[in-house]
Amino acid sequence: MTPPQPEPGRFTLTVPEQQALQLPGAEDLCQRWNQRTPTWRRTSEGGFDPDLHRVIPIAGGPARRFATVHHYSGSWPPVRFAFGLQRVDEPPAPGEPAGGRLLGVLSLGIPMNGAVLDVFEGATRYTETLELNRLVLLDRAESNAESWFCARAFNAAARRGIRGVVAHSDPLPRLRRTPDGTQLISPGHIGHVYAAQDFVYLGRTRPRRLTVLPDATVLSDRAAAKIRRDEVGHRGVERRITALGAPARQPGQSGRDWLAQALEAVGATVVHHGGNHRYARAIGPRRTPIIATSYPRPRKQRTAEPCEGRTD
């Protein structure tokens, strides 16, 4: 399948150029998406007109469809609140909320480890603190749209009782195999967008091992355990892997045996991940103190080999 062509003003980058996004100076670049294909826009070019946009609460269905179509992960995490960025002078696409064309989605939800939310003094997990778990804008969204979008989405969340938001930035480059060749879809991010939003840097999460599939998505330990133990939800995970080319599970075959066979068949890779960058920001009129230790924001990271999701 031929990748979608970027909107006028968008540009693609070579692999070395994309990996340079990890270096000082990358603050001038903001990432955009179109059908899981990334492009970049320079923040210095401007062009965003607030009068032509608005931010609205958005139902889970339209938000999920937008994010899974355009975000490289192709997935939708547990979400409490979702917000949409609309272009009000254009009609909505089929299935989108009334009032304008949907250009972006931001969601706040439940992290895999609730302890990451315990960085705000006196705030309760899930009801007062959430994770920013999706932020995806189409490649036609002008420069600086995300700053305007985030500010209004956070204000709306604060009116719903949210006092703090955490966010994570994945520094591991990701490659996706396609019929047209290997595509770098994420160069690895330090988190410049969060620095621009006045998030506090809290260091790295713990290192771990990841099972990366050829579409650049991660098979979580929890999803793998569902297959090995035949737990509720294992069939959905199996369908995800068979869609990548794994053989179907045979009657009587144990989940453990099938998973090992399937991962080898699709060329999954187990990689060492040094941990995501962690950020936090208090929101609302009366800011809740952040009690976790903060550090200087990273300006450069060690070069990392792209993760292609295959075994050599």
mmCIF file of C-alpha atoms in Angstrom:
data_model
loop_
_atom_site.group_PDB
_atom_site.id
_atom_site.type_symbol
_atom_site.label_atom_id
_atom_site.label_comp_id
_atom_site.label_asym_id
_atom_site.label_seq_id
_atom_site.Cartn_x
_atom_site.Cartn_y
_atom_site.Cartn_z
ATOM 1 C CA MET A 1 0.000 0.000 0.000
ATOM 2 C CA THR A 2 1.366 3.383 -0.985
ATOM 3 C CA PRO A 3 1.662 5.721 2.034
ATOM 4 C CA PRO A 4 -0.653 8.756 1.937
ATOM 5 C CA GLN A 5 0.881 11.893 0.522
ATOM 6 C CA PRO A 6 1.361 14.710 3.049
ATOM 7 C CA GLU A 7 -0.682 17.865 2.880
ATOM 8 C CA PRO A 8 1.005 20.938 1.378
ATOM 9 C CA GLY A 9 3.556 22.267 3.844
ATOM 10 C CA ARG A 10 4.224 18.820 5.364
ATOM 11 C CA PHE A 11 7.545 17.150 4.795
ATOM 12 C CA THR A 12 9.005 13.731 5.355
ATOM 13 C CA LEU A 13 12.493 13.055 6.673
ATOM 14 C CA THR A 14 15.184 10.511 5.933
ATOM 15 C CA VAL A 15 16.132 8.046 8.669
ATOM 16 C CA PRO A 16 19.161 10.113 9.832
ATOM 17 C CA GLU A 17 17.031 13.258 9.776
ATOM 18 C CA GLN A 18 14.297 11.609 11.808
ATOM 19 C CA GLN A 19 16.780 10.329 14.354
ATOM 20 C CA ALA A 20 18.127 13.869 14.616
ATOM 21 C CA LEU A 21 14.782 14.744 16.200
ATOM 22 C CA GLN A 22 16.394 13.456 19.395
ATOM 23 C CA LEU A 23 18.980 16.242 19.290
ATOM 24 C CA PRO A 24 18.944 19.902 20.368
ATOM 25 C CA GLY A 25 17.066 21.988 17.859
ATOM 26 C CA ALA A 26 14.290 19.445 17.445
ATOM 27 C CA GLU A 27 12.021 21.748 19.444
ATOM 28 C CA ASP A 28 11.275 23.472 16.130
ATOM 29 C CA LEU A 29 9.641 20.319 14.746
ATOM 30 C CA CYS A 30 6.202 18.982 15.594
ATOM 31 C CA GLN A 31 4.918 15.612 14.465
ATOM 32 C CA ARG A 32 1.743 14.992 12.492
ATOM 33 C CA TRP A 33 0.012 11.834 11.287
ATOM 34 C CA ASN A 34 -2.053 10.553 8.388
ATOM 35 C CA GLN A 35 -3.087 6.903 8.349
ATOM 36 C CA ARG A 36 -0.247 5.975 10.718
ATOM 37 C CA THR A 37 2.331 7.683 8.491
ATOM 38 C CA PRO A 38 4.311 10.471 10.205
ATOM 39 C CA THR A 39 5.309 13.845 8.814
ATOM 40 C CA TRP A 40 6.679 16.960 10.479
ATOM 41 C CA ARG A 41 5.998 20.674 10.488
ATOM 42 C CA ARG A 42 8.251 23.431 11.759
ATOM 43 C CA THR A 43 6.778 25.288 14.692
ATOM 44 C CA SER A 44 8.464 28.474 13.482
ATOM 45 C CA GLU A 45 6.292 28.585 10.368
ATOM 46 C CA GLY A 46 3.155 29.409 12.370
ATOM 47 C CA GLY A 47 -0.089 29.667 10.453
ATOM 48 C CA PHE A 48 -2.542 28.412 13.081
ATOM 49 C CA ASP A 49 -5.719 30.520 13.273
ATOM 50 C CA PRO A 50 -7.614 30.039 16.565
ATOM 51 C CA ASP A 51 -10.746 31.611 15.092
ATOM 52 C CA LEU A 52 -11.090 28.677 12.711
ATOM 53 C CA HIS A 53 -10.805 25.988 15.387
ATOM 54 C CA ARG A 54 -12.482 24.828 18.544
ATOM 55 C CA VAL A 55 -11.932 22.096 21.144
ATOM 56 C CA ILE A 56 -14.855 19.904 22.163
ATOM 57 C CA PRO A 57 -15.433 16.883 24.397
ATOM 58 C CA ILE A 58 -15.770 13.948 22.070
ATOM 59 C CA ALA A 59 -17.442 10.579 22.511
ATOM 60 C CA GLY A 60 -15.355 7.439 22.709
ATOM 61 C CA GLY A 61 -16.481 6.048 19.354
ATOM 62 C CA PRO A 62 -15.336 8.896 17.075
ATOM 63 C CA ALA A 63 -12.203 9.499 19.154
ATOM 64 C CA ARG A 64 -11.240 5.845 19.015
ATOM 65 C CA ARG A 65 -11.814 5.597 15.267
ATOM 66 C CA PHE A 66 -9.705 8.678 14.596
ATOM 67 C CA ALA A 67 -6.813 7.568 16.801
ATOM 68 C CA THR A 68 -6.678 3.975 15.583
ATOM 69 C CA VAL A 69 -6.742 5.078 11.935
ATOM 70 C CA HIS A 70 -4.031 7.721 12.269
ATOM 71 C CA HIS A 71 -1.800 7.044 15.304
ATOM 72 C CA TYR A 72 1.117 4.711 14.629
ATOM 73 C CA SER A 73 0.129 2.341 17.468
ATOM 74 C CA GLY A 74 -3.226 1.593 15.828
ATOM 75 C CA SER A 75 -4.676 1.091 19.307
ATOM 76 C CA TRP A 76 -6.917 2.832 21.831
ATOM 77 C CA PRO A 77 -6.010 2.770 25.549
ATOM 78 C CA PRO A 78 -8.388 2.993 28.543
ATOM 79 C CA VAL A 79 -9.767 6.544 28.351
ATOM 80 C CA ARG A 80 -11.812 8.678 30.738
ATOM 81 C CA PHE A 81 -11.975 11.909 28.757
ATOM 82 C CA ALA A 82 -11.366 12.578 25.081
ATOM 83 C CA PHE A 83 -11.260 15.927 23.307
ATOM 84 C CA GLY A 84 -11.353 16.772 19.638
ATOM 85 C CA LEU A 85 -9.787 19.620 17.675
ATOM 86 C CA GLN A 86 -12.226 20.781 15.004
ATOM 87 C CA ARG A 87 -11.818 23.019 11.985
ATOM 88 C CA VAL A 88 -15.102 24.922 12.118
ATOM 89 C CA ASP A 89 -15.111 26.226 8.540
ATOM 90 C CA GLU A 90 -15.137 22.684 7.105
ATOM 91 C CA PRO A 91 -17.909 20.079 7.346
ATOM 92 C CA PRO A 92 -17.253 16.996 9.467
ATOM 93 C CA ALA A 93 -16.325 13.753 7.770
ATOM 94 C CA PRO A 94 -18.782 10.820 8.046
ATOM 95 C CA GLY A 95 -19.015 9.607 11.625
ATOM 96 C CA GLU A 96 -17.417 12.726 13.106
ATOM 97 C CA PRO A 97 -19.131 15.074 15.585
ATOM 98 C CA ALA A 98 -21.141 17.957 14.188
ATOM 99 C CA GLY A 99 -19.573 21.394 14.085
ATOM 100 C CA GLY A 100 -16.480 20.959 11.944
ATOM 101 C CA ARG A 101 -13.820 18.672 10.507
ATOM 102 C CA LEU A 102 -11.925 16.663 13.102
ATOM 103 C CA LEU A 103 -8.185 17.414 12.932
ATOM 104 C CA GLY A 104 -6.966 15.921 16.187
ATOM 105 C CA VAL A 105 -7.743 13.897 19.296
ATOM 106 C CA LEU A 106 -6.318 14.171 22.812
ATOM 107 C CA SER A 107 -7.271 11.612 25.437
ATOM 108 C CA LEU A 108 -6.739 11.333 29.176
ATOM 109 C CA GLY A 109 -7.033 7.926 30.753
ATOM 110 C CA ILE A 110 -5.815 5.116 32.947
ATOM 111 C CA PRO A 111 -2.122 4.124 32.763
ATOM 112 C CA MET A 112 -0.993 0.498 32.907
ATOM 113 C CA ASN A 113 0.606 1.210 36.282
ATOM 114 C CA GLY A 114 -1.506 3.473 38.467
ATOM 115 C CA ALA A 115 1.470 4.339 40.655
ATOM 116 C CA VAL A 116 2.770 6.711 37.966
ATOM 117 C CA LEU A 117 -0.078 9.054 38.919
ATOM 118 C CA ASP A 118 1.054 9.372 42.530
ATOM 119 C CA VAL A 119 3.207 12.430 41.909
ATOM 120 C CA PHE A 120 0.681 15.099 42.922
ATOM 121 C CA GLU A 121 0.198 16.077 46.547
ATOM 122 C CA GLY A 122 -3.159 14.979 47.938
ATOM 123 C CA ALA A 123 -4.653 14.017 44.549
ATOM 124 C CA THR A 124 -6.564 10.776 44.007
ATOM 125 C CA ARG A 125 -5.681 8.393 41.212
ATOM 126 C CA TYR A 126 -8.084 8.192 38.264
ATOM 127 C CA THR A 127 -10.584 10.722 39.631
ATOM 128 C CA GLU A 128 -8.171 13.672 39.976
ATOM 129 C CA THR A 129 -5.082 12.510 38.076
ATOM 130 C CA LEU A 130 -4.861 10.868 34.651
ATOM 131 C CA GLU A 131 -2.368 10.017 31.945
ATOM 132 C CA LEU A 132 -2.216 11.844 28.635
ATOM 133 C CA ASN A 133 -2.296 8.635 26.596
ATOM 134 C CA ARG A 134 -3.044 9.889 23.081
ATOM 135 C CA LEU A 135 -2.239 13.123 21.242
ATOM 136 C CA VAL A 136 -2.571 12.806 17.483
ATOM 137 C CA LEU A 137 -3.080 15.551 14.881
ATOM 138 C CA LEU A 138 -3.547 15.236 11.150
ATOM 139 C CA ASP A 139 -0.756 16.455 8.911
ATOM 140 C CA ARG A 140 -2.950 19.325 7.747
ATOM 141 C CA ALA A 141 -3.105 20.849 11.233
ATOM 142 C CA GLU A 142 -0.994 24.018 11.159
ATOM 143 C CA SER A 143 2.074 24.650 13.236
ATOM 144 C CA ASN A 144 1.478 25.266 16.971
ATOM 145 C CA ALA A 145 -1.981 23.670 16.858
ATOM 146 C CA GLU A 146 -1.035 21.220 19.606
ATOM 147 C CA SER A 147 -0.182 23.956 22.129
ATOM 148 C CA TRP A 148 -3.551 25.629 21.637
ATOM 149 C CA PHE A 149 -5.295 22.250 21.652
ATOM 150 C CA CYS A 150 -3.599 21.025 24.842
ATOM 151 C CA ALA A 151 -4.282 24.245 26.763
ATOM 152 C CA ARG A 152 -8.013 24.105 26.073
ATOM 153 C CA ALA A 153 -8.301 20.367 26.616
ATOM 154 C CA PHE A 154 -6.548 20.683 29.988
ATOM 155 C CA ASN A 155 -8.852 23.523 30.994
ATOM 156 C CA ALA A 156 -11.849 21.377 30.087
ATOM 157 C CA ALA A 157 -10.434 18.458 32.076
ATOM 158 C CA ALA A 158 -9.834 20.711 35.087
ATOM 159 C CA ARG A 159 -13.523 21.689 35.035
ATOM 160 C CA ARG A 160 -14.269 17.978 35.355
ATOM 161 C CA GLY A 161 -12.154 17.707 38.481
ATOM 162 C CA ILE A 162 -8.786 16.693 37.070
ATOM 163 C CA ARG A 163 -5.889 18.276 38.962
ATOM 164 C CA GLY A 164 -2.857 16.646 37.389
ATOM 165 C CA VAL A 165 -1.722 14.974 34.167
ATOM 166 C CA VAL A 166 1.241 12.702 33.553
ATOM 167 C CA ALA A 167 2.712 11.921 30.139
ATOM 168 C CA HIS A 168 5.373 9.622 28.774
ATOM 169 C CA SER A 169 7.695 9.953 25.807
ATOM 170 C CA ASP A 170 9.102 6.824 24.186
ATOM 171 C CA PRO A 171 12.749 7.286 23.089
ATOM 172 C CA LEU A 172 12.936 3.975 21.198
ATOM 173 C CA PRO A 173 12.810 4.356 17.403
ATOM 174 C CA ARG A 174 10.227 2.119 15.724
ATOM 175 C CA LEU A 175 10.248 0.608 12.246
ATOM 176 C CA ARG A 176 7.272 -0.930 10.487
ATOM 177 C CA ARG A 177 7.538 -3.490 7.707
ATOM 178 C CA THR A 178 5.214 -2.880 4.766
ATOM 179 C CA PRO A 179 4.861 -4.360 1.260
ATOM 180 C CA ASP A 180 6.737 -1.281 0.021
ATOM 181 C CA GLY A 181 9.651 -1.759 2.400
ATOM 182 C CA THR A 182 10.650 -0.780 5.912
ATOM 183 C CA GLN A 183 9.341 2.523 7.206
ATOM 184 C CA LEU A 184 10.575 4.483 10.208
ATOM 185 C CA ILE A 185 7.352 5.621 11.846
ATOM 186 C CA SER A 186 8.730 6.928 15.115
ATOM 187 C CA PRO A 187 12.295 8.211 15.554
ATOM 188 C CA GLY A 188 12.083 8.034 19.325
ATOM 189 C CA HIS A 189 11.075 11.107 21.305
ATOM 190 C CA ILE A 190 12.569 12.989 24.204
ATOM 191 C CA GLY A 191 9.332 14.885 24.805
ATOM 192 C CA HIS A 192 9.821 18.374 23.385
ATOM 193 C CA VAL A 193 6.043 18.805 23.116
ATOM 194 C CA TYR A 194 5.676 18.351 26.875
ATOM 195 C CA ALA A 195 8.454 20.799 27.639
ATOM 196 C CA ALA A 196 6.565 23.352 25.552
ATOM 197 C CA GLN A 197 3.482 22.678 27.688
ATOM 198 C CA ASP A 198 5.316 23.391 30.976
ATOM 199 C CA PHE A 199 5.405 19.776 32.092
ATOM 200 C CA VAL A 200 7.963 18.923 34.765
ATOM 201 C CA TYR A 201 10.497 16.232 33.848
ATOM 202 C CA LEU A 202 10.585 13.318 36.311
ATOM 203 C CA GLY A 203 13.279 11.103 34.828
ATOM 204 C CA ARG A 204 12.885 7.669 33.243
ATOM 205 C CA THR A 205 10.600 4.746 33.951
ATOM 206 C CA ARG A 206 12.198 1.404 34.790
ATOM 207 C CA PRO A 207 13.966 -0.501 31.985
ATOM 208 C CA ARG A 208 12.102 -3.478 30.576
ATOM 209 C CA ARG A 209 11.971 -5.953 27.728
ATOM 210 C CA LEU A 210 9.447 -5.469 24.942
ATOM 211 C CA THR A 211 8.064 -7.872 22.366
ATOM 212 C CA VAL A 212 7.717 -5.805 19.201
ATOM 213 C CA LEU A 213 5.601 -7.032 16.295
ATOM 214 C CA PRO A 214 6.383 -6.313 12.621
ATOM 215 C CA ASP A 215 3.773 -3.549 12.489
ATOM 216 C CA ALA A 216 5.823 -1.728 15.190
ATOM 217 C CA THR A 217 3.237 -2.302 17.904
ATOM 218 C CA VAL A 218 4.135 -3.904 21.220
ATOM 219 C CA LEU A 219 2.678 -7.165 22.492
ATOM 220 C CA SER A 220 2.340 -6.359 26.171
ATOM 221 C CA ASP A 221 3.150 -8.899 28.860
ATOM 222 C CA ARG A 222 -0.484 -8.797 29.908
ATOM 223 C CA ALA A 223 -1.720 -9.600 26.396
ATOM 224 C CA ALA A 224 0.771 -12.457 26.082
ATOM 225 C CA ALA A 225 -0.355 -13.841 29.439
ATOM 226 C CA LYS A 226 -3.954 -13.956 28.219
ATOM 227 C CA ILE A 227 -2.884 -16.346 25.461
ATOM 228 C CA ARG A 228 -0.604 -18.485 27.607
ATOM 229 C CA ARG A 229 -3.303 -18.933 30.263
ATOM 230 C CA ASP A 230 -6.353 -18.934 27.956
ATOM 231 C CA GLU A 231 -7.782 -15.994 29.862
ATOM 232 C CA VAL A 232 -10.694 -13.837 28.786
ATOM 233 C CA GLY A 233 -9.651 -11.757 25.777
ATOM 234 C CA HIS A 234 -7.064 -14.186 24.413
ATOM 235 C CA ARG A 235 -8.906 -14.663 21.126
ATOM 236 C CA GLY A 236 -8.689 -10.975 20.306
ATOM 237 C CA VAL A 237 -4.936 -11.003 20.903
ATOM 238 C CA GLU A 238 -4.573 -14.123 18.776
ATOM 239 C CA ARG A 239 -6.466 -12.481 15.909
ATOM 240 C CA ARG A 240 -4.111 -9.527 16.112
ATOM 241 C CA ILE A 241 -1.084 -11.802 15.649
ATOM 242 C CA THR A 242 -2.611 -14.025 12.965
ATOM 243 C CA ALA A 243 -3.442 -10.875 10.982
ATOM 244 C CA LEU A 244 0.328 -10.357 10.732
ATOM 245 C CA GLY A 245 0.830 -13.781 9.172
ATOM 246 C CA ALA A 246 0.961 -16.233 12.069
ATOM 247 C CA PRO A 247 -0.725 -19.645 11.604
ATOM 248 C CA ALA A 248 -4.073 -20.159 13.279
ATOM 249 C CA ARG A 249 -4.076 -21.915 16.616
ATOM 250 C CA GLN A 250 -4.959 -25.578 16.250
ATOM 251 C CA PRO A 251 -7.587 -27.374 18.371
ATOM 252 C CA GLY A 252 -5.963 -28.698 21.520
ATOM 253 C CA GLN A 253 -2.804 -26.632 21.076
ATOM 254 C CA SER A 254 -1.739 -24.899 24.267
ATOM 255 C CA GLY A 255 -1.634 -21.138 24.261
ATOM 256 C CA ARG A 256 1.991 -21.163 25.388
ATOM 257 C CA ASP A 257 3.090 -23.373 22.492
ATOM 258 C CA TRP A 258 1.059 -21.447 19.931
ATOM 259 C CA LEU A 259 2.361 -18.070 21.060
ATOM 260 C CA ALA A 260 6.003 -19.143 20.764
ATOM 261 C CA GLN A 261 5.316 -20.511 17.273
ATOM 262 C CA ALA A 262 3.322 -17.464 16.197
ATOM 263 C CA LEU A 263 5.896 -14.902 17.323
ATOM 264 C CA GLU A 264 8.636 -16.753 15.475
ATOM 265 C CA ALA A 265 6.462 -16.966 12.354
ATOM 266 C CA VAL A 266 5.793 -13.233 12.176
ATOM 267 C CA GLY A 267 9.353 -12.261 13.053
ATOM 268 C CA ALA A 268 8.720 -10.550 16.361
ATOM 269 C CA THR A 269 11.692 -9.134 18.244
ATOM 270 C CA VAL A 270 12.373 -8.958 21.962
ATOM 271 C CA VAL A 271 14.299 -5.763 22.670
ATOM 272 C CA HIS A 272 15.694 -4.030 25.721
ATOM 273 C CA HIS A 273 13.964 -0.731 26.435
ATOM 274 C CA GLY A 274 15.778 1.709 28.686
ATOM 275 C CA GLY A 275 12.562 3.289 29.978
ATOM 276 C CA ASN A 276 10.288 6.096 28.833
ATOM 277 C CA HIS A 277 10.763 9.727 29.747
ATOM 278 C CA ARG A 278 8.272 10.815 32.430
ATOM 279 C CA TYR A 279 6.542 14.178 32.660
ATOM 280 C CA ALA A 280 3.868 15.702 34.903
ATOM 281 C CA ARG A 281 1.838 18.882 34.952
ATOM 282 C CA ALA A 282 -0.659 20.293 37.433
ATOM 283 C CA ILE A 283 -3.740 21.800 35.790
ATOM 284 C CA GLY A 284 -6.609 23.960 36.968
ATOM 285 C CA PRO A 285 -6.833 27.366 38.656
ATOM 286 C CA ARG A 286 -5.147 26.204 41.876
ATOM 287 C CA ARG A 287 -2.116 24.147 40.971
ATOM 288 C CA THR A 288 -1.518 20.962 42.964
ATOM 289 C CA PRO A 289 2.143 20.629 44.024
ATOM 290 C CA ILE A 290 4.190 17.939 42.320
ATOM 291 C CA ILE A 291 5.920 15.934 45.043
ATOM 292 C CA ALA A 292 8.110 13.691 42.858
ATOM 293 C CA THR A 293 11.745 14.591 42.278
ATOM 294 C CA SER A 294 12.233 16.661 39.148
ATOM 295 C CA TYR A 295 15.266 16.803 36.879
ATOM 296 C CA PRO A 296 16.574 19.012 34.065
ATOM 297 C CA ARG A 297 14.756 18.236 30.844
ATOM 298 C CA PRO A 298 16.733 16.019 28.471
ATOM 299 C CA ARG A 299 18.236 17.832 25.521
ATOM 300 C CA LYS A 300 19.973 14.903 23.915
ATOM 301 C CA GLN A 301 19.887 11.157 24.262
ATOM 302 C CA ARG A 302 22.222 8.381 23.327
ATOM 303 C CA THR A 303 21.752 7.052 19.824
ATOM 304 C CA ALA A 304 19.448 4.028 19.765
ATOM 305 C CA GLU A 305 19.091 1.454 17.036
ATOM 306 C CA PRO A 306 15.627 1.441 15.440
ATOM 307 C CA CYS A 307 13.418 -1.448 16.491
ATOM 308 C CA GLU A 308 12.177 -3.160 13.355
ATOM 309 C CA GLY A 309 10.191 -5.981 14.897
ATOM 310 C CA ARG A 310 12.070 -8.880 13.307
ATOM 311 C CA THR A 311 14.602 -11.509 14.233
ATOM 312 C CA ASP A 312 17.898 -11.503 12.338
#
